[in-house]
Amino acid sequence: MLRATLFLALMSSPALADGLFDRFSANGTFHLGYSNRTAGADAFLVGDGTARLSFGRFGFELGVYGRADALDTPHETYGAATLDIGTNGRIAVGVPRSAYDQFAVSAPESSFPSLAIDRTASTRSAATFGAMFGGWLPYGALFSFDDGDMRFAISAHHSELPGDTVIGAGAARGIGGIHLSAALEATSGDVSAKAQIMGPIGPATAGLAYYAPSIAGAPDMVEVFGSYDVTEQLAVTAIAQVPTNGGNATAGVSEKYDFSDNVGVSLGVASDAGANTVVSGFLTFAF
């Protein structure tokens, strides 16, 4: 009761309340929608976001990446204390995001987000996959640098289950209208890698990525994607993921209509690596 009274007293003070919200920031996306891919799990919520409280050079972050549906909730939860170094550097300690996850992000994460969760082993960190599907609790540290044109990060995570340490690094650079991004990750003698290039081709934006998920034991995969703005609010996106071992490819087309910078609606159809055709529709909330 005393804590609640003190909290209300603090929030009733305009100066203190304004000061608190000045220190708060959040970024990410949440997708609420429907997919017929898995029977019994039609409705889904996919989220990838981080909230931050800043106090000068110090801060605290909470974040999440994952999916919730009627059958399962594979997700990774992040929580880290941070210290800003210089103008563009930051150290995060606790359960920070992996450096590997911050680069060469797979295109279906925005156009087919529920499907992309099931590609985590191929496109994201071994620490992330372990937390989502293997019961890991990866803790560690991350150093990141971002000056707008150039980003890089390095991280180390350890999980008592299964006793593995995952070390990752990545970098991204914008050169004119071209964006280059790549990352490496190592654990238990295995190394995974990925790289992506994207930029304008005429009136469209196109990209090419390569994923070599050796840690997961999954086949290498080539990803091609492109997007065309039909109007200022309507965009059409096409994606294809092709395993290099001759396995079944995934391909799809989606349309997104933006009501504002923060809210949009998407509808798409995709083949799912030889399985039945996937229909997906969802609302996106960006912040």
PDB file of N, CA and C in Angstrom, residues 177-179 197-207 224-231 234-238:
ATOM      1  N   GLY A 177      22.861   4.215 -51.851  1.00  0.00           N
ATOM      2  CA  GLY A 177      21.586   3.572 -51.593  1.00  0.00           C
ATOM      3  C   GLY A 177      21.703   2.089 -51.297  1.00  0.00           C
ATOM      4  N   ILE A 178      22.944   1.568 -51.263  1.00  0.00           N
ATOM      5  CA  ILE A 178      23.174   0.147 -51.034  1.00  0.00           C
ATOM      6  C   ILE A 178      23.431  -0.105 -49.553  1.00  0.00           C
ATOM      7  N   HIS A 179      22.805  -1.166 -49.019  1.00  0.00           N
ATOM      8  CA  HIS A 179      22.997  -1.532 -47.619  1.00  0.00           C
ATOM      9  C   HIS A 179      23.624  -2.912 -47.557  1.00  0.00           C
ATOM     10  N   ILE A 197      22.748  -8.127 -49.002  1.00  0.00           N
ATOM     11  CA  ILE A 197      22.897  -6.868 -49.730  1.00  0.00           C
ATOM     12  C   ILE A 197      21.529  -6.463 -50.243  1.00  0.00           C
ATOM     13  N   MET A 198      21.208  -5.193 -50.104  1.00  0.00           N
ATOM     14  CA  MET A 198      19.917  -4.710 -50.600  1.00  0.00           C
ATOM     15  C   MET A 198      20.051  -3.266 -51.045  1.00  0.00           C
ATOM     16  N   GLY A 199      19.188  -2.894 -52.005  1.00  0.00           N
ATOM     17  CA  GLY A 199      19.227  -1.540 -52.511  1.00  0.00           C
ATOM     18  C   GLY A 199      18.208  -1.351 -53.620  1.00  0.00           C
ATOM     19  N   PRO A 200      18.140  -0.147 -54.196  1.00  0.00           N
ATOM     20  CA  PRO A 200      17.151   0.149 -55.236  1.00  0.00           C
ATOM     21  C   PRO A 200      17.528  -0.452 -56.583  1.00  0.00           C
ATOM     22  N   ILE A 201      16.508  -0.992 -57.259  1.00  0.00           N
ATOM     23  CA  ILE A 201      16.648  -1.417 -58.654  1.00  0.00           C
ATOM     24  C   ILE A 201      15.479  -0.785 -59.399  1.00  0.00           C
ATOM     25  N   GLY A 202      15.760   0.306 -60.085  1.00  0.00           N
ATOM     26  CA  GLY A 202      14.686   1.060 -60.711  1.00  0.00           C
ATOM     27  C   GLY A 202      13.727   1.568 -59.649  1.00  0.00           C
ATOM     28  N   PRO A 203      12.422   1.350 -59.833  1.00  0.00           N
ATOM     29  CA  PRO A 203      11.447   1.841 -58.865  1.00  0.00           C
ATOM     30  C   PRO A 203      11.259   0.903 -57.668  1.00  0.00           C
ATOM     31  N   ALA A 204      11.953  -0.234 -57.652  1.00  0.00           N
ATOM     32  CA  ALA A 204      11.775  -1.231 -56.598  1.00  0.00           C
ATOM     33  C   ALA A 204      13.003  -1.284 -55.684  1.00  0.00           C
ATOM     34  N   THR A 205      12.843  -1.971 -54.573  1.00  0.00           N
ATOM     35  CA  THR A 205      13.947  -2.282 -53.675  1.00  0.00           C
ATOM     36  C   THR A 205      14.115  -3.792 -53.653  1.00  0.00           C
ATOM     37  N   ALA A 206      15.331  -4.266 -53.847  1.00  0.00           N
ATOM     38  CA  ALA A 206      15.575  -5.702 -53.928  1.00  0.00           C
ATOM     39  C   ALA A 206      16.754  -6.083 -53.046  1.00  0.00           C
ATOM     40  N   GLY A 207      16.791  -7.370 -52.671  1.00  0.00           N
ATOM     41  CA  GLY A 207      17.877  -7.825 -51.824  1.00  0.00           C
ATOM     42  C   GLY A 207      18.208  -9.282 -52.053  1.00  0.00           C
ATOM     43  N   VAL A 224      16.038 -14.424 -51.646  1.00  0.00           N
ATOM     44  CA  VAL A 224      15.877 -13.306 -52.581  1.00  0.00           C
ATOM     45  C   VAL A 224      14.571 -12.605 -52.245  1.00  0.00           C
ATOM     46  N   PHE A 225      14.579 -11.290 -52.264  1.00  0.00           N
ATOM     47  CA  PHE A 225      13.354 -10.556 -51.946  1.00  0.00           C
ATOM     48  C   PHE A 225      13.337  -9.226 -52.686  1.00  0.00           C
ATOM     49  N   GLY A 226      12.131  -8.726 -52.890  1.00  0.00           N
ATOM     50  CA  GLY A 226      11.968  -7.441 -53.555  1.00  0.00           C
ATOM     51  C   GLY A 226      10.655  -6.804 -53.158  1.00  0.00           C
ATOM     52  N   SER A 227      10.621  -5.476 -53.187  1.00  0.00           N
ATOM     53  CA  SER A 227       9.420  -4.743 -52.796  1.00  0.00           C
ATOM     54  C   SER A 227       9.211  -3.572 -53.749  1.00  0.00           C
ATOM     55  N   TYR A 228       7.949  -3.344 -54.099  1.00  0.00           N
ATOM     56  CA  TYR A 228       7.594  -2.264 -55.015  1.00  0.00           C
ATOM     57  C   TYR A 228       6.463  -1.454 -54.405  1.00  0.00           C
ATOM     58  N   ASP A 229       6.667  -0.143 -54.312  1.00  0.00           N
ATOM     59  CA  ASP A 229       5.635   0.752 -53.782  1.00  0.00           C
ATOM     60  C   ASP A 229       4.659   1.117 -54.896  1.00  0.00           C
ATOM     61  N   VAL A 230       3.473   0.533 -54.830  1.00  0.00           N
ATOM     62  CA  VAL A 230       2.438   0.839 -55.817  1.00  0.00           C
ATOM     63  C   VAL A 230       1.945   2.264 -55.633  1.00  0.00           C
ATOM     64  N   THR A 231       1.726   2.642 -54.381  1.00  0.00           N
ATOM     65  CA  THR A 231       1.390   4.016 -54.015  1.00  0.00           C
ATOM     66  C   THR A 231       2.201   4.348 -52.764  1.00  0.00           C
ATOM     67  N   LEU A 234       0.635   1.698 -50.351  1.00  0.00           N
ATOM     68  CA  LEU A 234       0.515   0.289 -50.717  1.00  0.00           C
ATOM     69  C   LEU A 234       1.814  -0.218 -51.325  1.00  0.00           C
ATOM     70  N   ALA A 235       2.318  -1.341 -50.773  1.00  0.00           N
ATOM     71  CA  ALA A 235       3.542  -1.957 -51.282  1.00  0.00           C
ATOM     72  C   ALA A 235       3.324  -3.446 -51.499  1.00  0.00           C
ATOM     73  N   VAL A 236       3.970  -3.988 -52.525  1.00  0.00           N
ATOM     74  CA  VAL A 236       3.924  -5.416 -52.834  1.00  0.00           C
ATOM     75  C   VAL A 236       5.323  -5.990 -52.641  1.00  0.00           C
ATOM     76  N   THR A 237       5.406  -7.102 -51.913  1.00  0.00           N
ATOM     77  CA  THR A 237       6.693  -7.734 -51.611  1.00  0.00           C
ATOM     78  C   THR A 237       6.681  -9.189 -52.038  1.00  0.00           C
ATOM     79  N   ALA A 238       7.767  -9.638 -52.647  1.00  0.00           N
ATOM     80  CA  ALA A 238       7.937 -11.037 -53.026  1.00  0.00           C
ATOM     81  C   ALA A 238       9.199 -11.576 -52.364  1.00  0.00           C
TER      82      ALA A 238
END
